[in-house]
């Protein structure tokens, strides 16, 4: 999927259907001069429903659908006939979609399972026909209830990619290269910062036909909280990850300092993200000889707060061990 086709944020206006009016019909038939009230109920207005679809990976199909309306309920008729319900409007979304009320920014619900359905605005109830109101003192009611009017709401759909492992790092740290080597994904790779402009997903194949999902997001830099670089726009895509995999290049001036900057940016975005398991990969380590690796390991063992590993995506070094480590972390 090209970068322009990845849509993870959509605003739209949704409206349910009006409930149908109840009927105030009075029964008339040959030989039955005064048959009494027999007006039927109005039909229910259509709901607007959000449904999960595991075959969707983006909100692209909703990019230009800014107004969604459900059908109106039919009016009741004679013979106590109930009007037909209005047609529901179903909006299919990928798993991991969060639905917010645009006006209040309150989260209404999240869709996480295939076929899961949530009503975002309910259709109006149909009005009751006049036969409901007959009594011993009012044997010929000539009135019925109107249907309840529709509901309208502005909603925002936000996609949070569901993946097991999320790649975190500065621009040009080798995240896209690692994803392209471990999976069949084909992210854009180039020798300049912010090559990745949209999140990428890939499936990492493991032993015995097992697998897990890895997500690559655009790089974050110090000051992302103030909007530098691409800011925090894409960090929501790693909120659902079980493991945060930090990639720091071997030629970084200070690996521990870069790690702490990244952790601080995550904390400023959402402190709960620091509760996730973390692992550090020193990428581009094919540039290091054994002596340099040993010296760096002595420093990292003392100053780095989590486990780490030296890898090289280009030279295919340490990748099997990395998959073993991630698999064990995911399954313990």
Tab-separated table of C-alpha atoms in Angstrom:
chain	number	residue	atom	x	y	z
A	1	UNK	CA	0.000	0.000	0.000
A	2	UNK	CA	1.410	3.373	-0.986
A	3	UNK	CA	1.872	6.134	1.577
A	4	UNK	CA	-0.895	8.231	0.023
A	5	UNK	CA	-3.362	5.389	0.471
A	6	UNK	CA	-2.742	4.992	4.195
A	7	UNK	CA	-5.538	6.894	5.948
A	8	UNK	CA	-5.753	6.610	9.726
A	9	UNK	CA	-7.868	9.651	10.655
A	10	UNK	CA	-11.348	10.496	9.343
A	11	UNK	CA	-14.046	12.913	10.486
A	12	UNK	CA	-17.652	12.419	9.463
A	13	UNK	CA	-21.239	13.426	10.249
A	14	UNK	CA	-23.646	10.571	10.978
A	15	UNK	CA	-27.440	10.654	11.301
A	16	UNK	CA	-29.858	7.868	12.218
A	17	UNK	CA	-33.368	7.553	10.797
A	18	UNK	CA	-36.647	9.052	12.048
A	19	UNK	CA	-39.099	6.714	13.695
A	20	UNK	CA	-42.305	6.205	11.703
A	21	UNK	CA	-45.597	7.745	12.861
A	22	UNK	CA	-48.236	5.584	14.454
A	23	UNK	CA	-51.551	5.315	12.594
A	24	UNK	CA	-54.848	6.771	13.925
A	25	UNK	CA	-56.948	4.584	11.619
A	26	UNK	CA	-60.455	3.474	12.563
A	27	UNK	CA	-61.626	0.130	11.273
A	28	UNK	CA	-64.404	0.274	8.669
A	29	UNK	CA	-65.792	-2.815	6.978
A	30	UNK	CA	-69.062	-3.979	5.481
A	31	UNK	CA	-71.404	-5.091	8.258
A	32	UNK	CA	-68.936	-3.688	10.829
A	33	UNK	CA	-69.882	-0.022	11.039
A	34	UNK	CA	-67.798	0.828	14.063
A	35	UNK	CA	-64.881	-1.574	14.224
A	36	UNK	CA	-62.875	0.613	16.550
A	37	UNK	CA	-59.236	1.765	16.390
A	38	UNK	CA	-56.778	-0.452	14.504
A	39	UNK	CA	-53.902	1.893	13.654
A	40	UNK	CA	-50.497	0.144	13.647
A	41	UNK	CA	-47.191	1.282	15.095
A	42	UNK	CA	-44.530	3.138	13.150
A	43	UNK	CA	-41.290	1.383	12.264
A	44	UNK	CA	-37.989	2.067	13.988
A	45	UNK	CA	-35.538	4.419	12.291
A	46	UNK	CA	-32.293	2.923	11.092
A	47	UNK	CA	-29.211	2.839	13.342
A	48	UNK	CA	-25.721	3.913	12.319
A	49	UNK	CA	-23.501	0.956	13.193
A	50	UNK	CA	-19.702	0.620	13.291
A	51	UNK	CA	-18.555	-2.913	12.411
A	52	UNK	CA	-15.064	-4.445	12.607
A	53	UNK	CA	-13.611	-5.997	9.461
A	54	UNK	CA	-10.277	-7.803	9.738
A	55	UNK	CA	-9.744	-7.549	5.968
A	56	UNK	CA	-9.369	-3.769	6.175
A	57	UNK	CA	-6.038	-2.149	7.092
A	58	UNK	CA	-6.839	1.534	6.612
A	59	UNK	CA	-9.697	4.057	6.592
A	60	UNK	CA	-9.096	4.912	2.934
A	61	UNK	CA	-12.591	3.740	1.881
A	62	UNK	CA	-14.111	6.383	4.207
A	63	UNK	CA	-11.856	9.261	3.176
A	64	UNK	CA	-14.504	10.948	1.039
A	65	UNK	CA	-17.637	9.712	2.844
A	66	UNK	CA	-18.271	12.697	5.074
A	67	UNK	CA	-22.011	12.179	5.606
A	68	UNK	CA	-23.640	8.865	6.560
A	69	UNK	CA	-27.426	8.618	6.940
A	70	UNK	CA	-29.610	5.679	7.911
A	71	UNK	CA	-33.098	5.064	6.510
A	72	UNK	CA	-36.318	6.392	8.056
A	73	UNK	CA	-38.939	4.087	9.586
A	74	UNK	CA	-42.191	3.587	7.683
A	75	UNK	CA	-45.479	4.852	9.127
A	76	UNK	CA	-47.990	2.467	10.671
A	77	UNK	CA	-51.115	1.543	8.746
A	78	UNK	CA	-54.548	-0.015	9.202
A	79	UNK	CA	-55.141	-3.509	10.498
A	80	UNK	CA	-52.551	-2.952	13.239
A	81	UNK	CA	-49.829	-3.207	10.580
A	82	UNK	CA	-46.473	-2.048	11.867
A	83	UNK	CA	-44.363	0.043	9.494
A	84	UNK	CA	-41.065	-1.359	8.217
A	85	UNK	CA	-37.904	-0.472	10.130
A	86	UNK	CA	-35.504	1.946	8.472
A	87	UNK	CA	-32.385	0.512	6.857
A	88	UNK	CA	-29.324	0.541	9.114
A	89	UNK	CA	-26.209	2.297	7.858
A	90	UNK	CA	-23.179	0.076	8.522
A	91	UNK	CA	-19.677	1.556	8.535
A	92	UNK	CA	-16.961	-1.105	8.280
A	93	UNK	CA	-13.629	-0.236	9.872
A	94	UNK	CA	-10.317	-2.051	10.458
A	95	UNK	CA	-9.634	-3.595	13.848
A	96	UNK	CA	-8.080	-1.128	16.266
A	97	UNK	CA	-10.304	1.796	15.266
A	98	UNK	CA	-11.193	4.241	18.043
A	99	UNK	CA	-14.446	6.215	17.687
A	100	UNK	CA	-14.589	9.650	19.314
A	101	UNK	CA	-17.246	12.309	19.701
A	102	UNK	CA	-15.708	15.157	17.696
A	103	UNK	CA	-17.341	17.892	19.798
A	104	UNK	CA	-16.227	16.632	23.215
A	105	UNK	CA	-13.231	14.491	22.082
A	106	UNK	CA	-14.590	11.739	24.335
A	107	UNK	CA	-13.866	8.154	23.326
A	108	UNK	CA	-17.167	6.394	22.627
A	109	UNK	CA	-15.788	2.889	22.013
A	110	UNK	CA	-13.097	0.907	20.215
A	111	UNK	CA	-13.486	-1.877	17.666
A	112	UNK	CA	-11.007	-4.725	18.264
A	113	UNK	CA	-12.692	-7.932	17.030
A	114	UNK	CA	-13.883	-9.254	13.683
A	115	UNK	CA	-17.624	-8.705	13.247
A	116	UNK	CA	-17.909	-6.600	16.429
A	117	UNK	CA	-20.759	-4.092	16.063
A	118	UNK	CA	-21.418	-0.916	18.042
A	119	UNK	CA	-24.285	1.529	17.539
A	120	UNK	CA	-22.938	5.072	17.301
A	121	UNK	CA	-26.373	6.772	16.911
A	122	UNK	CA	-29.679	4.985	17.500
A	123	UNK	CA	-32.637	5.262	15.171
A	124	UNK	CA	-35.773	6.940	16.498
A	125	UNK	CA	-38.454	4.645	17.926
A	126	UNK	CA	-41.670	4.320	15.997
A	127	UNK	CA	-44.788	5.939	17.413
A	128	UNK	CA	-47.586	3.768	18.804
A	129	UNK	CA	-50.827	3.422	16.869
A	130	UNK	CA	-54.204	4.477	18.269
A	131	UNK	CA	-55.258	0.946	19.183
A	132	UNK	CA	-52.816	1.138	22.130
A	133	UNK	CA	-54.849	3.978	23.625
A	134	UNK	CA	-58.357	2.510	23.613
A	135	UNK	CA	-59.997	1.999	26.953
A	136	UNK	CA	-63.456	1.648	28.456
A	137	UNK	CA	-63.707	5.413	28.729
A	138	UNK	CA	-62.025	6.209	25.411
A	139	UNK	CA	-63.229	3.611	22.963
A	140	UNK	CA	-62.403	5.586	19.808
A	141	UNK	CA	-59.091	7.386	20.233
A	142	UNK	CA	-58.428	9.499	17.175
A	143	UNK	CA	-54.775	10.167	17.857
A	144	UNK	CA	-51.471	8.272	17.680
A	145	UNK	CA	-47.896	8.954	18.652
A	146	UNK	CA	-45.442	10.575	16.262
A	147	UNK	CA	-42.136	8.796	15.773
A	148	UNK	CA	-39.078	9.894	17.741
A	149	UNK	CA	-36.827	12.064	15.543
A	150	UNK	CA	-33.366	11.053	14.383
A	151	UNK	CA	-30.067	11.622	16.184
A	152	UNK	CA	-27.091	13.362	14.612
A	153	UNK	CA	-23.475	13.383	15.699
A	154	UNK	CA	-20.039	14.375	14.448
A	155	UNK	CA	-17.579	11.539	15.007
A	156	UNK	CA	-13.859	11.027	14.481
A	157	UNK	CA	-12.397	7.652	13.514
A	158	UNK	CA	-8.792	7.044	14.570
A	159	UNK	CA	-6.964	3.895	13.535
A	160	UNK	CA	-4.458	2.472	16.011
A	161	UNK	CA	-2.548	-0.297	14.296
A	162	UNK	CA	-2.644	-3.605	16.163
A	163	UNK	CA	0.846	-5.137	16.282
A	164	UNK	CA	2.904	-7.202	18.717
A	165	UNK	CA	6.187	-5.308	18.351
A	166	UNK	CA	6.574	-1.582	17.673
A	167	UNK	CA	9.806	-0.079	16.354
A	168	UNK	CA	10.896	3.161	18.040
A	169	UNK	CA	13.877	5.263	17.063
A	170	UNK	CA	15.253	8.434	15.619
A	171	UNK	CA	14.987	9.042	11.874
A	172	UNK	CA	17.417	6.989	9.789
A	173	UNK	CA	18.075	4.510	12.605
A	174	UNK	CA	17.376	1.514	10.349
A	175	UNK	CA	13.794	0.709	11.374
A	176	UNK	CA	12.463	0.338	7.831
A	177	UNK	CA	15.483	-1.731	6.796
A	178	UNK	CA	14.936	-4.106	9.713
A	179	UNK	CA	11.248	-4.440	8.850
A	180	UNK	CA	12.072	-5.178	5.204
A	181	UNK	CA	14.569	-7.897	6.209
A	182	UNK	CA	12.432	-9.629	8.854
A	183	UNK	CA	9.146	-9.455	6.908
A	184	UNK	CA	7.812	-9.272	3.368
A	185	UNK	CA	6.934	-5.590	3.788
A	186	UNK	CA	8.418	-3.162	1.268
A	187	UNK	CA	8.801	0.158	3.115
A	188	UNK	CA	10.496	3.106	1.451
A	189	UNK	CA	14.215	3.129	2.317
A	190	UNK	CA	16.594	5.996	1.534
A	191	UNK	CA	19.638	7.705	3.008
A	192	UNK	CA	17.879	10.752	4.460
A	193	UNK	CA	15.790	11.521	7.516
A	194	UNK	CA	12.007	11.020	7.635
A	195	UNK	CA	11.996	8.595	4.723
A	196	UNK	CA	9.067	6.869	6.425
A	197	UNK	CA	6.025	9.135	6.402
A	198	UNK	CA	3.348	6.547	7.182
A	199	UNK	CA	3.276	3.474	9.448
A	200	UNK	CA	4.202	0.110	7.932
A	201	UNK	CA	3.188	-3.351	9.095
A	202	UNK	CA	4.940	-6.650	8.508
A	203	UNK	CA	4.465	-10.258	9.618
A	204	UNK	CA	7.598	-11.869	11.054
A	205	UNK	CA	7.672	-15.594	10.302
A	206	UNK	CA	8.939	-17.763	13.135
A	207	UNK	CA	9.534	-21.459	13.627
A	208	UNK	CA	6.789	-24.082	13.219
A	209	UNK	CA	4.646	-21.769	11.044
A	210	UNK	CA	4.215	-19.291	13.891
A	211	UNK	CA	4.404	-15.545	13.426
A	212	UNK	CA	4.010	-12.138	15.043
A	213	UNK	CA	3.314	-8.634	13.718
A	214	UNK	CA	5.838	-5.797	13.702
A	215	UNK	CA	4.995	-2.115	13.149
A	216	UNK	CA	7.327	0.609	11.927
A	217	UNK	CA	6.363	4.265	12.498
A	218	UNK	CA	8.053	7.484	11.339
A	219	UNK	CA	11.034	8.464	13.444
A	220	UNK	CA	10.608	10.737	16.444
A	221	UNK	CA	13.138	13.349	17.519
A	222	UNK	CA	13.841	15.317	20.661
A	223	UNK	CA	11.173	17.997	20.982
A	224	UNK	CA	8.435	16.006	19.256
A	225	UNK	CA	6.105	17.185	22.042
A	226	UNK	CA	6.516	20.723	20.700
A	227	UNK	CA	5.718	19.554	17.178
A	228	UNK	CA	9.255	19.115	15.868
A	229	UNK	CA	9.669	16.639	13.037
A	230	UNK	CA	6.398	14.784	12.569
A	231	UNK	CA	5.473	15.324	16.215
A	232	UNK	CA	3.373	12.702	18.015
A	233	UNK	CA	0.939	12.168	15.150
A	234	UNK	CA	1.834	8.509	14.602
A	235	UNK	CA	2.698	7.439	18.153
A	236	UNK	CA	-0.840	6.145	18.679
A	237	UNK	CA	0.086	3.248	16.390
A	238	UNK	CA	2.392	1.749	19.029
A	239	UNK	CA	0.001	2.245	21.959
A	240	UNK	CA	-1.367	-1.274	21.375
A	241	UNK	CA	2.032	-2.989	21.056
A	242	UNK	CA	3.171	-5.526	23.627
A	243	UNK	CA	6.871	-4.755	23.131
A	244	UNK	CA	8.661	-1.539	22.224
A	245	UNK	CA	11.823	-2.303	20.242
A	246	UNK	CA	14.215	0.658	20.340
A	247	UNK	CA	16.635	0.931	17.420
A	248	UNK	CA	19.751	3.025	17.970
A	249	UNK	CA	22.538	3.072	15.359
A	250	UNK	CA	25.996	1.938	16.414
A	251	UNK	CA	27.526	5.217	15.213
A	252	UNK	CA	25.410	7.307	17.605
A	253	UNK	CA	27.424	9.699	19.767
A	254	UNK	CA	25.849	8.419	22.990
A	255	UNK	CA	23.579	5.344	22.804
A	256	UNK	CA	22.347	5.639	26.395
A	257	UNK	CA	21.503	9.333	25.948
A	258	UNK	CA	19.555	8.641	22.744
A	259	UNK	CA	17.620	5.875	24.485
A	260	UNK	CA	16.745	8.169	27.395
A	261	UNK	CA	15.569	10.916	24.994
A	262	UNK	CA	13.270	8.462	23.224
A	263	UNK	CA	11.882	7.162	26.519
A	264	UNK	CA	11.268	10.728	27.721
A	265	UNK	CA	9.341	11.583	24.537
A	266	UNK	CA	7.151	8.497	25.023
A	267	UNK	CA	6.559	9.477	28.640
A	268	UNK	CA	5.469	12.971	27.611
A	269	UNK	CA	3.084	11.507	25.063
A	270	UNK	CA	1.533	8.869	27.348
A	271	UNK	CA	3.126	7.765	30.650
A	272	UNK	CA	1.388	4.382	30.406
A	273	UNK	CA	3.596	3.474	27.451
A	274	UNK	CA	6.520	3.117	29.848
A	275	UNK	CA	4.752	0.104	31.401
A	276	UNK	CA	5.383	-1.898	28.226
A	277	UNK	CA	8.318	-4.255	27.848
A	278	UNK	CA	11.324	-2.618	26.217
A	279	UNK	CA	14.287	-3.991	24.315
A	280	UNK	CA	17.162	-2.164	22.609
A	281	UNK	CA	18.843	-3.113	19.341
A	282	UNK	CA	22.146	-1.511	18.377
A	283	UNK	CA	21.662	-1.384	14.612
A	284	UNK	CA	24.341	-1.071	11.901
A	285	UNK	CA	26.715	-3.006	14.164
A	286	UNK	CA	28.539	-4.477	11.148
A	287	UNK	CA	30.608	-1.268	11.359
A	288	UNK	CA	32.017	-2.416	14.711
A	289	UNK	CA	34.822	-4.882	15.325
A	290	UNK	CA	34.846	-7.219	18.318
A	291	UNK	CA	36.965	-4.862	20.418
A	292	UNK	CA	34.590	-1.930	19.928
A	293	UNK	CA	31.590	-4.131	20.698
A	294	UNK	CA	33.227	-5.255	23.923
A	295	UNK	CA	33.953	-1.666	24.999
A	296	UNK	CA	30.402	-0.573	24.190
A	297	UNK	CA	28.964	-3.595	26.002
A	298	UNK	CA	30.840	-2.641	29.179
A	299	UNK	CA	29.255	0.826	29.089
A	300	UNK	CA	25.768	-0.445	28.206
A	301	UNK	CA	25.803	-3.122	30.913
A	302	UNK	CA	26.416	-0.395	33.466
A	303	UNK	CA	24.210	2.434	32.193
A	304	UNK	CA	21.383	0.954	30.091
A	305	UNK	CA	18.280	0.005	32.083
A	306	UNK	CA	17.033	-2.787	29.779
A	307	UNK	CA	18.408	-5.697	27.727
A	308	UNK	CA	20.104	-4.998	24.410
A	309	UNK	CA	21.541	-6.763	21.378
A	310	UNK	CA	23.886	-5.919	18.512
A	311	UNK	CA	22.361	-6.483	15.068
A	312	UNK	CA	22.913	-5.604	11.429
A	313	UNK	CA	20.022	-5.774	8.988
A	314	UNK	CA	22.246	-5.387	5.918
A	315	UNK	CA	24.813	-7.996	7.011
A	316	UNK	CA	22.091	-10.283	8.458
A	317	UNK	CA	23.825	-10.384	11.841
A	318	UNK	CA	21.915	-11.246	15.013
A	319	UNK	CA	18.490	-11.404	13.333
A	320	UNK	CA	17.721	-15.014	14.265
A	321	UNK	CA	18.667	-14.297	17.880
A	322	UNK	CA	16.492	-11.177	17.769
A	323	UNK	CA	13.450	-13.151	16.601
A	324	UNK	CA	14.066	-15.713	19.365
A	325	UNK	CA	14.294	-12.948	21.964
A	326	UNK	CA	11.112	-11.199	20.791
A	327	UNK	CA	9.188	-14.471	20.596
A	328	UNK	CA	10.198	-15.389	24.160
A	329	UNK	CA	9.203	-11.929	25.405
A	330	UNK	CA	5.818	-12.207	23.704
A	331	UNK	CA	5.117	-15.621	25.192
A	332	UNK	CA	6.259	-15.203	28.783
